[in-house]
Amino acid sequence: MVRICNYGFDKKVIEEHRDIYGIAYTQNIISGRYKNLIIWYLKENDRRYNQIKKFLEGVSQGSLTKQLRELEDDGIINRTIYPEVPPKVIYGLTEKGKELLPIIDMMEAFGKEHGEQPEEQEN
Amino acid sequence: MVRICNYGFDKKVIEEHRDIYGIAYTQNIISGRYKNLIIWYLKENDRRYNQIKKFLEGVSQGSLTKQLRELEDDGIINRTIYPEVPPKVIYGLTEKGKELLPIIDMMEAFGKEHGEQPEEQEN
DNA sequence: CAGGATCCCTTCCGATACTG
DNA sequence: CAGTATCGGAAGGGATCCTG
């Protein structure tokens, strides 16, 4: 089911143009200020909640938790809880989540090529 | 320069993690409810304002115009005005914009693979 | 036809306080 | 440590009115 929130697309558009369904679906998953970066950060290793939080310095718990839950609901990451004291929660990419890496990889490449010299762009 | 709006990233994050600059830059460009679809729609042919509007049925002029302007400012599309009566404005992808197509292509592929059978996902 | 300007609502996100 | 709950600000997007 396609989320309507996250500035996604509603059924009408999707019904009319079946070929853009995939774009809308994927956009729904990765739209969110930190989602791409979370996925990117989990690329090499599984990480704990606070590691992710530290990596994204500035993010609030509320926002981070919400984004992690949404990614989990979408099957992009999985959450493993170790019932210790203090608690330990490990986040890692699912197989589905790993399939997003090439996309983010290309985003990084695009940005590296075009966004590196900001002041050299003619305004 | 990285826009702070569009739920982008501020300088702090970017300075700290140079490797995620590209992701943030690209995300800034394509974040927006219709931007990916606009780029996708311009893939095959240049289009007029009203063609795009019709394709995205439901979008308001205000939103569409804003997204088109931002894409233009980011060098993704170019706008050609034909001073006729009634006026005619053609939008097309720049070379830089065409480089985004593989990314959107992969988004479509991902969505097609994972988002097609919504009710077969275990909840 | 292709917008510009304005108003308003929704969603996203940060800040803070509190908990097992 | 890893959250939950609540509040409020800011940005995105829709609706409407108006224009060259």
Short mmCIF file of C-alpha atoms (C1' of nucleotides) in Angstrom, two decimals:
data_model
loop_
_atom_site.label_atom_id
_atom_site.label_comp_id
_atom_site.label_asym_id
_atom_site.label_seq_id
_atom_site.Cartn_x
_atom_site.Cartn_y
_atom_site.Cartn_z
CA MET A 1 0.00 0.00 0.00
CA VAL A 2 1.25 3.41 -0.87
CA ARG A 3 1.51 5.87 1.91
CA ILE A 4 -0.20 9.10 1.18
CA CYS A 5 1.82 10.96 3.70
CA ASN A 6 5.48 11.77 3.20
CA TYR A 7 4.41 13.79 0.20
CA GLY A 8 3.69 10.65 -1.71
CA PHE A 9 1.14 10.10 -4.38
CA ASP A 10 -2.46 9.14 -4.14
CA LYS A 11 -4.25 6.33 -5.85
CA LYS A 12 -5.60 8.43 -8.68
CA VAL A 13 -2.21 9.24 -10.15
CA ILE A 14 -1.04 5.70 -9.70
CA GLU A 15 -4.06 4.15 -11.35
CA GLU A 16 -3.80 6.44 -14.32
CA HIS A 17 -0.13 5.88 -14.88
CA ARG A 18 0.88 2.42 -13.93
CA ASP A 19 4.40 3.02 -15.13
CA ILE A 20 5.08 5.64 -12.54
CA TYR A 21 3.86 3.49 -9.70
CA GLY A 22 7.36 2.27 -9.03
CA ILE A 23 8.77 5.74 -8.82
CA ALA A 24 6.10 6.82 -6.39
CA TYR A 25 6.56 3.70 -4.32
CA THR A 26 10.31 4.11 -4.03
CA GLN A 27 10.03 7.81 -3.43
CA ASN A 28 7.67 7.14 -0.57
CA ILE A 29 10.22 4.87 1.01
CA ILE A 30 13.25 7.10 0.76
CA SER A 31 11.59 10.48 1.19
CA GLY A 32 12.48 11.76 4.58
CA ARG A 33 15.30 13.94 5.63
CA TYR A 34 17.56 11.20 6.94
CA LYS A 35 16.37 7.99 5.37
CA ASN A 36 18.88 7.86 2.57
CA LEU A 37 21.65 8.59 5.00
CA ILE A 38 20.48 5.96 7.43
CA ILE A 39 20.49 3.35 4.69
CA TRP A 40 23.88 4.57 3.53
CA TYR A 41 25.25 4.42 7.03
CA LEU A 42 24.05 0.85 7.53
CA LYS A 43 25.70 -0.21 4.30
CA GLU A 44 28.91 -1.39 5.87
CA ASN A 45 27.87 -2.45 9.33
CA ASP A 46 24.86 -2.90 11.48
CA ARG A 47 24.59 -0.04 13.93
CA ARG A 48 23.14 0.78 17.28
CA TYR A 49 20.53 3.47 17.78
CA ASN A 50 22.96 5.91 19.31
CA GLN A 51 25.54 5.35 16.62
CA ILE A 52 23.01 6.37 14.01
CA LYS A 53 21.97 9.33 16.11
CA LYS A 54 25.55 10.45 16.46
CA PHE A 55 26.19 10.04 12.76
CA LEU A 56 23.24 12.26 11.98
CA GLU A 57 24.19 14.88 14.53
CA GLY A 58 21.29 17.22 14.96
CA VAL A 59 18.48 14.75 14.57
CA SER A 60 16.04 14.52 17.45
CA GLN A 61 15.04 11.22 19.01
CA GLY A 62 11.49 11.70 17.89
CA SER A 63 12.43 12.19 14.27
CA LEU A 64 15.02 9.47 14.21
CA THR A 65 12.75 6.93 15.82
CA LYS A 66 9.97 7.79 13.41
CA GLN A 67 12.18 7.41 10.38
CA LEU A 68 13.58 4.13 11.67
CA ARG A 69 10.08 2.80 12.28
CA GLU A 70 8.96 3.76 8.80
CA LEU A 71 12.00 2.13 7.25
CA GLU A 72 11.28 -0.95 9.32
CA ASP A 73 7.62 -0.96 8.27
CA ASP A 74 8.68 -0.73 4.65
CA GLY A 75 10.98 -3.70 5.10
CA ILE A 76 14.17 -1.75 4.49
CA ILE A 77 15.82 -2.29 7.84
CA ASN A 78 15.37 -4.77 10.64
CA ARG A 79 15.62 -4.11 14.30
CA THR A 80 17.16 -6.54 16.73
CA ILE A 81 16.56 -5.96 20.40
CA TYR A 82 18.96 -7.36 22.95
CA PRO A 83 17.12 -7.48 26.27
CA GLU A 84 20.07 -6.37 28.33
CA VAL A 85 20.55 -3.64 30.86
CA PRO A 86 21.18 -1.13 29.46
CA PRO A 87 19.17 -2.10 26.39
CA LYS A 88 20.88 -2.63 23.07
CA VAL A 89 19.16 -2.29 19.72
CA ILE A 90 20.87 -3.08 16.46
CA TYR A 91 19.67 -1.85 13.10
CA GLY A 92 20.67 -3.49 9.87
CA LEU A 93 19.66 -3.53 6.23
CA THR A 94 17.34 -6.19 4.91
CA GLU A 95 17.90 -7.74 1.51
CA LYS A 96 15.29 -5.36 0.19
CA GLY A 97 17.11 -2.49 1.81
CA LYS A 98 20.39 -3.48 0.24
CA GLU A 99 18.75 -3.16 -3.14
CA LEU A 100 18.39 0.53 -2.49
CA LEU A 101 22.13 0.99 -2.16
CA PRO A 102 22.83 1.27 -5.89
CA ILE A 103 20.28 4.07 -6.08
CA ILE A 104 21.86 5.97 -3.23
CA ASP A 105 25.23 5.22 -4.71
CA MET A 106 24.21 6.94 -7.91
CA MET A 107 22.82 9.83 -5.96
CA GLU A 108 26.16 10.26 -4.31
CA ALA A 109 27.96 10.08 -7.63
CA PHE A 110 25.64 12.63 -9.17
CA GLY A 111 26.08 14.98 -6.26
CA LYS A 112 29.82 14.56 -6.27
CA GLU A 113 30.00 15.43 -9.92
CA HIS A 114 27.64 18.37 -9.92
CA GLY A 115 27.59 19.74 -6.43
CA GLU A 116 31.22 20.03 -5.63
CA GLN A 117 31.96 23.56 -6.77
CA PRO A 118 28.92 25.51 -5.65
CA GLU A 119 30.36 28.98 -6.33
CA GLU A 120 31.38 28.16 -9.85
CA GLN A 121 27.78 27.74 -10.92
CA GLU A 122 26.51 30.78 -12.73
CA ASN A 123 23.65 32.22 -10.82
CA MET B 1 25.09 25.85 -2.46
CA VAL B 2 22.89 23.41 -0.66
CA ARG B 3 19.36 24.49 -0.04
CA ILE B 4 18.35 24.16 3.55
CA CYS B 5 14.72 24.04 2.64
CA ASN B 6 13.15 21.01 0.99
CA TYR B 7 14.14 19.11 4.07
CA GLY B 8 17.73 19.12 3.01
CA PHE B 9 20.79 19.11 5.16
CA ASP B 10 22.65 21.91 6.76
CA LYS B 11 26.31 22.71 6.54
CA LYS B 12 27.26 21.02 9.77
CA VAL B 13 26.36 17.55 8.62
CA ILE B 14 27.95 18.12 5.27
CA GLU B 15 31.21 19.40 6.69
CA GLU B 16 31.49 16.50 9.07
CA HIS B 17 30.80 13.85 6.49
CA ARG B 18 32.08 14.86 3.14
CA ASP B 19 31.07 11.55 1.65
CA ILE B 20 27.42 12.18 2.20
CA TYR B 21 27.49 15.57 0.55
CA GLY B 22 26.52 14.08 -2.77
CA ILE B 23 23.55 12.27 -1.34
CA ALA B 24 22.30 15.41 0.34
CA TYR B 25 22.86 17.45 -2.81
CA THR B 26 20.97 15.04 -5.03
CA GLN B 27 18.23 14.56 -2.48
CA ASN B 28 17.73 18.29 -2.37
CA ILE B 29 17.24 18.34 -6.11
CA ILE B 30 14.77 15.51 -6.43
CA SER B 31 12.91 15.94 -3.16
CA GLY B 32 9.53 17.33 -3.95
CA ARG B 33 6.34 15.53 -4.60
CA TYR B 34 6.44 15.74 -8.38
CA LYS B 35 10.03 16.37 -9.33
CA ASN B 36 10.95 12.81 -10.13
CA LEU B 37 7.85 12.41 -12.20
CA ILE B 38 8.48 15.64 -14.06
CA ILE B 39 11.97 14.51 -14.97
CA TRP B 40 10.63 11.11 -15.92
CA TYR B 41 7.93 12.65 -18.08
CA LEU B 42 10.44 14.83 -19.92
CA LYS B 43 12.60 11.81 -20.66
CA GLU B 44 11.15 11.09 -24.06
CA ASN B 45 10.01 14.48 -25.26
CA ASP B 46 10.06 18.11 -24.34
CA ARG B 47 6.68 19.14 -23.02
CA ARG B 48 4.51 22.17 -22.57
CA TYR B 49 3.40 23.47 -19.21
CA ASN B 50 -0.13 22.19 -19.58
CA GLN B 51 1.01 18.80 -20.76
CA ILE B 52 2.98 18.37 -17.56
CA LYS B 53 0.07 19.64 -15.52
CA LYS B 54 -2.26 17.19 -17.17
CA PHE B 55 0.17 14.34 -16.69
CA LEU B 56 0.32 15.10 -12.98
CA GLU B 57 -3.42 15.46 -12.61
CA GLY B 58 -4.13 17.00 -9.28
CA VAL B 59 -1.17 19.32 -9.04
CA SER B 60 -1.96 22.98 -8.57
CA GLN B 61 -0.41 25.69 -10.72
CA GLY B 62 1.33 27.14 -7.73
CA SER B 63 3.01 23.90 -6.79
CA LEU B 64 3.84 22.91 -10.33
CA THR B 65 5.34 26.26 -11.18
CA LYS B 66 7.40 26.23 -8.02
CA GLN B 67 8.76 22.77 -8.68
CA LEU B 68 9.57 23.67 -12.27
CA ARG B 69 11.39 26.80 -11.14
CA GLU B 70 13.43 24.89 -8.63
CA LEU B 71 14.36 22.27 -11.20
CA GLU B 72 15.33 25.06 -13.53
CA ASP B 73 17.41 26.78 -10.85
CA ASP B 74 19.19 23.51 -10.18
CA GLY B 75 20.00 23.15 -13.85
CA ILE B 76 17.90 20.05 -14.36
CA ILE B 77 15.46 21.42 -16.90
CA ASN B 78 15.45 24.36 -19.24
CA ARG B 79 12.53 26.54 -20.13
CA THR B 80 11.98 27.89 -23.61
CA ILE B 81 9.44 30.63 -24.04
CA TYR B 82 7.81 31.21 -27.38
CA PRO B 83 6.43 34.75 -27.39
CA GLU B 84 3.23 33.88 -29.15
CA VAL B 85 -0.38 34.51 -28.38
CA PRO B 86 -1.38 32.41 -26.58
CA PRO B 87 2.01 31.89 -24.98
CA LYS B 88 3.87 28.64 -25.36
CA VAL B 89 6.47 27.37 -22.92
CA ILE B 90 8.47 24.24 -23.51
CA TYR B 91 10.27 22.35 -20.79
CA GLY B 92 13.09 19.95 -21.51
CA LEU B 93 15.85 18.13 -19.71
CA THR B 94 19.35 19.54 -19.62
CA GLU B 95 22.36 17.26 -19.92
CA LYS B 96 22.64 17.39 -16.17
CA GLY B 97 18.99 16.49 -15.89
CA LYS B 98 19.40 13.50 -18.16
CA GLU B 99 22.01 12.16 -15.79
CA LEU B 100 19.28 11.77 -13.22
CA LEU B 101 17.33 9.41 -15.43
CA PRO B 102 19.29 6.28 -14.46
CA ILE B 103 18.53 7.03 -10.83
CA ILE B 104 14.83 7.39 -11.46
CA ASP B 105 15.01 4.35 -13.68
CA MET B 106 16.31 2.32 -10.77
CA MET B 107 13.66 3.75 -8.51
CA GLU B 108 11.04 2.54 -10.93
CA ALA B 109 12.62 -0.88 -11.12
CA PHE B 110 12.80 -1.17 -7.36
CA GLY B 111 9.21 -0.11 -6.98
CA LYS B 112 8.07 -2.47 -9.68
CA GLU B 113 9.76 -5.36 -7.99
CA HIS B 114 8.70 -4.66 -4.44
CA GLY B 115 5.57 -2.59 -4.62
CA GLU B 116 3.48 -4.49 -7.09
CA GLN B 117 1.62 -6.86 -4.84
CA PRO B 118 0.74 -4.73 -1.88
CA GLU B 119 -1.67 -7.19 -0.28
CA GLU B 120 0.74 -10.07 -0.48
CA GLN B 121 3.12 -8.39 1.91
CA GLU B 122 2.81 -9.81 5.36
CA ASN B 123 1.72 -7.08 7.70
"C1'" DC C 1 -1.78 29.41 -22.23
"C1'" DA C 2 1.31 30.02 -18.55
"C1'" DG C 3 1.86 31.72 -14.84
"C1'" DG C 4 1.99 35.31 -10.12
"C1'" DA C 5 0.05 36.33 -5.42
"C1'" DT C 6 -2.25 35.13 -1.49
"C1'" DC C 7 -4.36 32.27 2.05
"C1'" DC C 8 -4.66 28.07 4.51
"C1'" DC C 9 -4.04 23.34 5.77
"C1'" DT C 10 -1.07 19.37 6.31
"C1'" DT C 11 3.17 17.15 7.16
"C1'" DC C 12 7.84 17.15 8.68
"C1'" DC C 13 10.93 17.95 12.00
"C1'" DG C 14 13.22 19.84 16.42
"C1'" DA C 15 12.92 20.59 21.48
"C1'" DT C 16 11.74 19.10 25.74
"C1'" DA C 17 10.22 16.10 29.41
"C1'" DC C 18 9.62 11.51 30.88
"C1'" DT C 19 10.23 6.03 31.05
"C1'" DG C 20 11.58 0.74 31.22
"C1'" DC D 1 20.48 3.02 26.23
"C1'" DA D 2 16.60 3.44 23.51
"C1'" DG D 3 12.99 4.96 23.26
"C1'" DT D 4 7.54 7.50 23.98
"C1'" DA D 5 4.52 11.71 24.31
"C1'" DT D 6 3.55 16.28 23.43
"C1'" DC D 7 4.16 20.83 21.74
"C1'" DG D 8 5.23 24.26 18.32
"C1'" DG D 9 7.71 26.09 14.27
"C1'" DA D 10 8.77 25.78 9.45
"C1'" DA D 11 8.28 24.11 4.92
"C1'" DG D 12 5.43 21.80 1.25
"C1'" DG D 13 1.48 21.74 -1.31
"C1'" DG D 14 -3.66 22.89 -2.70
"C1'" DA D 15 -7.30 26.34 -3.78
"C1'" DT D 16 -8.57 30.50 -5.41
"C1'" DC D 17 -8.22 34.89 -7.66
"C1'" DC D 18 -5.96 37.60 -11.01
"C1'" DT D 19 -2.86 38.84 -15.32
"C1'" DG D 20 -0.15 39.48 -19.93
#
